[in-house]
């Protein structure tokens, strides 16, 4: 029996839902990048965190963040090289999505009424 997927912390949703090639050719093929993969790219490539630091931020182990990151890089490179649509989709366990407060670093559920009310 497979292990239960752990909840991954996502600090920020992407500004865009995806990207399209400019070639002018209508491409029906698409690459699906999940939110956890987007977050791994954002933390490691954009913010320059190590895999260890990114794993701590997403509350997963270093080997797990490395697997997520490698999957994301493969998908992004395929979309760029082959000129395919790149869509950013929530993962299948997005009902457990939690967000991190920028002020106090505490996590809370986005779907419920839980919010961070820090006074910092």
Short mmCIF file of N, CA and C in Angstrom, two decimals:
data_model
loop_
_atom_site.label_atom_id
_atom_site.label_comp_id
_atom_site.label_asym_id
_atom_site.label_seq_id
_atom_site.Cartn_x
_atom_site.Cartn_y
_atom_site.Cartn_z
N UNK A 1 0.84 -1.17 0.00
CA UNK A 1 0.00 0.00 0.00
C UNK A 1 0.89 1.24 0.00
N UNK A 2 0.63 2.20 -0.88
CA UNK A 2 1.48 3.39 -0.96
C UNK A 2 1.33 4.26 0.28
N UNK A 3 2.39 5.00 0.56
CA UNK A 3 2.37 5.91 1.70
C UNK A 3 1.44 7.08 1.41
N UNK A 4 0.87 7.63 2.47
CA UNK A 4 0.03 8.81 2.36
C UNK A 4 0.90 10.00 1.98
N UNK A 5 0.42 10.83 1.05
CA UNK A 5 1.18 12.01 0.65
C UNK A 5 1.17 13.02 1.78
N UNK A 6 2.33 13.61 2.05
CA UNK A 6 2.39 14.61 3.10
C UNK A 6 1.96 15.97 2.55
N UNK A 7 1.53 16.80 3.46
CA UNK A 7 1.11 18.15 3.08
C UNK A 7 2.36 18.98 2.84
N UNK A 8 2.41 19.66 1.73
CA UNK A 8 3.55 20.50 1.41
C UNK A 8 3.14 21.96 1.58
N UNK A 9 4.00 22.73 2.18
CA UNK A 9 3.71 24.14 2.44
C UNK A 9 4.06 24.96 1.20
N UNK A 10 3.11 25.74 0.75
CA UNK A 10 3.31 26.63 -0.39
C UNK A 10 3.23 28.06 0.13
N UNK A 11 4.31 28.82 -0.02
CA UNK A 11 4.32 30.19 0.49
C UNK A 11 3.53 31.15 -0.37
N UNK A 12 3.51 30.92 -1.66
CA UNK A 12 2.89 31.91 -2.56
C UNK A 12 2.37 31.24 -3.81
N UNK A 13 1.16 31.62 -4.21
CA UNK A 13 0.60 31.14 -5.47
C UNK A 13 1.28 31.88 -6.62
N UNK A 14 1.39 31.24 -7.79
CA UNK A 14 1.98 31.92 -8.94
C UNK A 14 1.07 33.05 -9.45
N UNK A 15 1.68 34.05 -10.05
CA UNK A 15 0.93 35.17 -10.63
C UNK A 15 0.15 34.74 -11.87
N UNK A 16 0.68 33.74 -12.59
CA UNK A 16 0.06 33.27 -13.83
C UNK A 16 -0.34 31.81 -13.69
N UNK A 17 -1.31 31.41 -14.48
CA UNK A 17 -1.75 30.02 -14.47
C UNK A 17 -0.98 29.17 -15.46
N UNK A 18 -0.13 29.81 -16.26
CA UNK A 18 0.66 29.07 -17.22
C UNK A 18 1.31 29.99 -18.23
N UNK A 19 1.94 29.39 -19.23
CA UNK A 19 2.65 30.13 -20.26
C UNK A 19 2.44 29.45 -21.61
N UNK A 20 2.39 30.28 -22.66
CA UNK A 20 2.18 29.78 -24.01
C UNK A 20 3.38 30.16 -24.88
N UNK A 21 3.75 29.30 -25.83
CA UNK A 21 4.81 29.67 -26.77
C UNK A 21 4.31 30.78 -27.70
N UNK A 22 5.21 31.62 -28.17
CA UNK A 22 4.85 32.74 -29.04
C UNK A 22 4.92 32.36 -30.52
N UNK A 23 5.24 31.16 -30.84
CA UNK A 23 5.51 30.75 -32.22
C UNK A 23 4.38 31.04 -33.19
N UNK A 24 3.17 31.23 -32.72
CA UNK A 24 2.04 31.45 -33.62
C UNK A 24 1.35 30.17 -34.00
N UNK A 25 2.03 29.05 -33.86
CA UNK A 25 1.41 27.75 -34.14
C UNK A 25 0.53 27.37 -32.97
N UNK A 26 -0.66 26.92 -33.25
CA UNK A 26 -1.57 26.48 -32.21
C UNK A 26 -1.11 25.11 -31.72
N UNK A 27 -0.62 25.06 -30.51
CA UNK A 27 -0.10 23.82 -29.95
C UNK A 27 -1.12 23.24 -28.99
N UNK A 28 -1.56 22.02 -29.25
CA UNK A 28 -2.55 21.40 -28.38
C UNK A 28 -1.90 20.63 -27.24
N UNK A 29 -0.62 20.33 -27.37
CA UNK A 29 0.07 19.60 -26.30
C UNK A 29 0.39 20.54 -25.15
N UNK A 30 0.27 20.00 -23.94
CA UNK A 30 0.56 20.83 -22.79
C UNK A 30 1.34 20.04 -21.74
N UNK A 31 2.10 20.77 -20.97
CA UNK A 31 2.85 20.22 -19.85
C UNK A 31 2.18 20.75 -18.59
N UNK A 32 1.91 19.86 -17.64
CA UNK A 32 1.27 20.25 -16.40
C UNK A 32 2.30 20.31 -15.27
N UNK A 33 2.50 21.49 -14.74
CA UNK A 33 3.41 21.72 -13.63
C UNK A 33 2.56 21.90 -12.38
N UNK A 34 2.75 21.02 -11.40
CA UNK A 34 1.94 21.11 -10.19
C UNK A 34 2.47 22.21 -9.27
N UNK A 35 1.61 22.69 -8.41
CA UNK A 35 1.93 23.79 -7.52
C UNK A 35 3.16 23.50 -6.67
N UNK A 36 3.31 22.28 -6.19
CA UNK A 36 4.49 21.93 -5.38
C UNK A 36 5.76 22.01 -6.23
N UNK A 37 5.67 21.68 -7.52
CA UNK A 37 6.83 21.77 -8.41
C UNK A 37 7.18 23.23 -8.67
N UNK A 38 6.16 24.05 -8.88
CA UNK A 38 6.36 25.50 -9.04
C UNK A 38 7.06 26.06 -7.80
N UNK A 39 6.59 25.67 -6.62
CA UNK A 39 7.17 26.19 -5.38
C UNK A 39 8.63 25.76 -5.23
N UNK A 40 8.96 24.54 -5.60
CA UNK A 40 10.34 24.07 -5.53
C UNK A 40 11.24 24.91 -6.44
N UNK A 41 10.79 25.19 -7.65
CA UNK A 41 11.54 26.04 -8.59
C UNK A 41 11.70 27.45 -8.02
N UNK A 42 10.62 27.98 -7.46
CA UNK A 42 10.66 29.34 -6.90
C UNK A 42 11.66 29.43 -5.74
N UNK A 43 11.62 28.44 -4.85
CA UNK A 43 12.51 28.48 -3.70
C UNK A 43 13.97 28.25 -4.07
N UNK A 44 14.23 27.28 -4.93
CA UNK A 44 15.62 26.91 -5.24
C UNK A 44 16.23 27.82 -6.31
N UNK A 45 15.55 28.01 -7.43
CA UNK A 45 16.13 28.81 -8.52
C UNK A 45 15.91 30.31 -8.34
N UNK A 46 14.71 30.71 -7.97
CA UNK A 46 14.39 32.14 -7.88
C UNK A 46 14.94 32.76 -6.61
N UNK A 47 14.72 32.11 -5.45
CA UNK A 47 15.20 32.66 -4.18
C UNK A 47 16.61 32.21 -3.83
N UNK A 48 17.12 31.18 -4.53
CA UNK A 48 18.49 30.73 -4.31
C UNK A 48 18.70 29.91 -3.05
N UNK A 49 17.65 29.29 -2.54
CA UNK A 49 17.79 28.45 -1.35
C UNK A 49 18.43 27.11 -1.73
N UNK A 50 19.08 26.49 -0.77
CA UNK A 50 19.60 25.15 -0.99
C UNK A 50 18.43 24.17 -0.95
N UNK A 51 18.67 22.94 -1.39
CA UNK A 51 17.62 21.92 -1.33
C UNK A 51 17.21 21.68 0.13
N UNK A 52 18.18 21.71 1.02
CA UNK A 52 17.90 21.53 2.45
C UNK A 52 16.98 22.64 2.96
N UNK A 53 17.32 23.89 2.64
CA UNK A 53 16.51 25.03 3.09
C UNK A 53 15.12 25.00 2.47
N UNK A 54 15.04 24.66 1.19
CA UNK A 54 13.73 24.58 0.53
C UNK A 54 12.88 23.46 1.14
N UNK A 55 13.51 22.35 1.48
CA UNK A 55 12.79 21.26 2.13
C UNK A 55 12.21 21.68 3.47
N UNK A 56 12.98 22.45 4.22
CA UNK A 56 12.50 22.95 5.51
C UNK A 56 11.31 23.87 5.29
N UNK A 57 11.40 24.76 4.31
CA UNK A 57 10.29 25.70 4.03
C UNK A 57 9.02 24.97 3.61
N UNK A 58 9.16 23.88 2.83
CA UNK A 58 7.99 23.14 2.37
C UNK A 58 7.61 22.01 3.33
N UNK A 59 8.40 21.85 4.38
CA UNK A 59 8.18 20.81 5.39
C UNK A 59 8.21 19.40 4.79
N UNK A 60 9.23 19.17 3.94
CA UNK A 60 9.50 17.84 3.38
C UNK A 60 10.99 17.57 3.51
N UNK A 61 11.39 16.33 3.32
CA UNK A 61 12.80 15.98 3.44
C UNK A 61 13.59 16.49 2.24
N UNK A 62 14.91 16.53 2.39
CA UNK A 62 15.76 16.97 1.28
C UNK A 62 15.63 16.05 0.07
N UNK A 63 15.60 14.72 0.23
CA UNK A 63 15.42 13.87 -0.94
C UNK A 63 14.07 14.12 -1.65
N UNK A 64 13.03 14.40 -0.87
CA UNK A 64 11.72 14.67 -1.48
C UNK A 64 11.74 15.96 -2.28
N UNK A 65 12.33 17.02 -1.73
CA UNK A 65 12.38 18.30 -2.46
C UNK A 65 13.23 18.14 -3.71
N UNK A 66 14.28 17.33 -3.65
CA UNK A 66 15.12 17.10 -4.82
C UNK A 66 14.33 16.39 -5.92
N UNK A 67 13.52 15.39 -5.56
CA UNK A 67 12.69 14.69 -6.56
C UNK A 67 11.67 15.65 -7.18
N UNK A 68 11.03 16.46 -6.35
CA UNK A 68 10.05 17.44 -6.85
C UNK A 68 10.73 18.42 -7.80
N UNK A 69 11.87 18.92 -7.40
CA UNK A 69 12.63 19.90 -8.18
C UNK A 69 13.07 19.33 -9.53
N UNK A 70 13.58 18.11 -9.53
CA UNK A 70 14.01 17.48 -10.78
C UNK A 70 12.84 17.24 -11.73
N UNK A 71 11.69 16.84 -11.20
CA UNK A 71 10.49 16.68 -12.02
C UNK A 71 10.09 18.01 -12.64
N UNK A 72 10.14 19.07 -11.85
CA UNK A 72 9.76 20.40 -12.33
C UNK A 72 10.71 20.89 -13.43
N UNK A 73 12.00 20.72 -13.24
CA UNK A 73 12.98 21.16 -14.24
C UNK A 73 12.79 20.41 -15.56
N UNK A 74 12.51 19.11 -15.48
CA UNK A 74 12.28 18.31 -16.68
C UNK A 74 11.06 18.82 -17.43
N UNK A 75 9.99 19.10 -16.71
CA UNK A 75 8.77 19.60 -17.35
C UNK A 75 8.99 20.97 -17.99
N UNK A 76 9.65 21.87 -17.28
CA UNK A 76 9.89 23.21 -17.82
C UNK A 76 10.79 23.16 -19.04
N UNK A 77 11.84 22.36 -18.99
CA UNK A 77 12.74 22.26 -20.14
C UNK A 77 12.04 21.63 -21.34
N UNK A 78 11.17 20.66 -21.11
CA UNK A 78 10.41 20.06 -22.21
C UNK A 78 9.49 21.09 -22.85
N UNK A 79 8.83 21.89 -22.03
CA UNK A 79 7.94 22.93 -22.56
C UNK A 79 8.72 23.95 -23.38
N UNK A 80 9.89 24.36 -22.91
CA UNK A 80 10.70 25.35 -23.63
C UNK A 80 11.26 24.79 -24.94
N UNK A 81 11.85 23.61 -24.87
CA UNK A 81 12.51 23.04 -26.05
C UNK A 81 11.51 22.60 -27.11
N UNK A 82 10.41 21.98 -26.68
CA UNK A 82 9.42 21.47 -27.63
C UNK A 82 8.30 22.46 -27.96
N UNK A 83 8.32 23.64 -27.35
CA UNK A 83 7.31 24.66 -27.63
C UNK A 83 5.91 24.25 -27.22
N UNK A 84 5.76 23.72 -26.01
CA UNK A 84 4.45 23.28 -25.53
C UNK A 84 3.91 24.25 -24.49
N UNK A 85 2.60 24.23 -24.31
CA UNK A 85 1.97 25.04 -23.27
C UNK A 85 2.44 24.52 -21.91
N UNK A 86 2.63 25.44 -20.97
CA UNK A 86 2.99 25.07 -19.61
C UNK A 86 1.89 25.59 -18.69
N UNK A 87 1.17 24.67 -18.06
CA UNK A 87 0.09 25.04 -17.15
C UNK A 87 0.48 24.72 -15.72
N UNK A 88 0.20 25.64 -14.82
CA UNK A 88 0.48 25.42 -13.40
C UNK A 88 -0.83 25.03 -12.74
N UNK A 89 -0.87 23.81 -12.23
CA UNK A 89 -2.10 23.25 -11.66
C UNK A 89 -1.93 22.95 -10.19
N UNK A 90 -3.02 23.08 -9.41
CA UNK A 90 -2.93 22.64 -8.03
C UNK A 90 -2.78 21.13 -7.99
N UNK A 91 -2.09 20.63 -6.98
CA UNK A 91 -1.90 19.19 -6.84
C UNK A 91 -3.21 18.54 -6.41
N UNK A 92 -3.27 17.22 -6.50
CA UNK A 92 -4.50 16.51 -6.17
C UNK A 92 -4.84 16.54 -4.69
N UNK A 93 -3.95 17.02 -3.86
CA UNK A 93 -4.23 17.11 -2.44
C UNK A 93 -4.27 18.56 -2.00
N UNK A 94 -4.73 19.44 -2.91
CA UNK A 94 -4.75 20.87 -2.62
C UNK A 94 -5.74 21.25 -1.53
N UNK A 95 -6.64 20.33 -1.15
CA UNK A 95 -7.56 20.63 -0.05
C UNK A 95 -6.80 20.80 1.25
N UNK A 96 -5.60 20.28 1.31
CA UNK A 96 -4.77 20.42 2.51
C UNK A 96 -3.79 21.58 2.39
N UNK A 97 -4.01 22.44 1.43
CA UNK A 97 -3.10 23.55 1.18
C UNK A 97 -2.98 24.44 2.41
N UNK A 98 -1.76 24.73 2.81
CA UNK A 98 -1.52 25.63 3.93
C UNK A 98 -0.64 26.77 3.44
N UNK A 99 -0.75 27.89 4.08
CA UNK A 99 0.01 29.06 3.70
C UNK A 99 0.87 29.50 4.87
N UNK A 100 1.99 30.14 4.60
CA UNK A 100 2.90 30.60 5.64
C UNK A 100 2.78 32.12 5.76
N UNK A 101 2.65 32.60 6.99
CA UNK A 101 2.59 34.04 7.25
C UNK A 101 3.96 34.65 6.98
N UNK A 102 4.00 35.75 6.24
CA UNK A 102 5.27 36.40 5.92
C UNK A 102 5.91 37.07 7.13
N UNK A 103 5.09 37.41 8.13
CA UNK A 103 5.63 38.10 9.30
C UNK A 103 6.18 37.15 10.35
N UNK A 104 5.40 36.13 10.73
CA UNK A 104 5.82 35.27 11.84
C UNK A 104 6.19 33.86 11.42
N UNK A 105 6.08 33.52 10.13
CA UNK A 105 6.44 32.20 9.60
C UNK A 105 5.51 31.08 10.06
N UNK A 106 4.41 31.40 10.75
CA UNK A 106 3.46 30.38 11.17
C UNK A 106 2.63 29.94 9.97
N UNK A 107 2.26 28.65 9.94
CA UNK A 107 1.44 28.15 8.83
C UNK A 107 -0.01 28.05 9.27
N UNK A 108 -0.92 28.22 8.29
CA UNK A 108 -2.34 28.12 8.56
C UNK A 108 -3.05 27.60 7.32
N UNK A 109 -4.25 27.07 7.51
CA UNK A 109 -5.03 26.51 6.41
C UNK A 109 -5.68 27.63 5.62
N UNK A 110 -5.56 27.56 4.31
CA UNK A 110 -6.18 28.57 3.46
C UNK A 110 -7.65 28.27 3.26
N UNK A 111 -8.03 26.99 3.28
CA UNK A 111 -9.40 26.61 2.97
C UNK A 111 -10.36 26.84 4.12
N UNK A 112 -9.86 26.77 5.33
CA UNK A 112 -10.72 26.98 6.49
C UNK A 112 -10.73 28.44 6.88
N UNK A 113 -11.24 28.71 8.06
CA UNK A 113 -11.27 30.07 8.56
C UNK A 113 -10.01 30.42 9.34
N UNK A 114 -9.05 29.49 9.35
CA UNK A 114 -7.81 29.75 10.08
C UNK A 114 -7.02 30.84 9.39
N UNK A 115 -6.62 31.83 10.15
CA UNK A 115 -5.78 32.88 9.63
C UNK A 115 -4.75 33.22 10.69
N UNK A 116 -3.67 33.78 10.28
CA UNK A 116 -2.65 34.18 11.22
C UNK A 116 -3.00 35.59 11.68
N UNK A 117 -3.07 35.77 12.97
CA UNK A 117 -3.37 37.08 13.53
C UNK A 117 -2.19 37.57 14.37
N UNK A 118 -1.01 37.42 13.82
CA UNK A 118 0.18 37.82 14.57
C UNK A 118 0.21 39.34 14.76
N UNK A 119 0.87 39.75 15.79
CA UNK A 119 0.98 41.18 16.10
C UNK A 119 2.36 41.72 15.81
N UNK A 120 3.11 40.99 14.99
CA UNK A 120 4.49 41.42 14.70
C UNK A 120 4.48 42.46 13.60
#
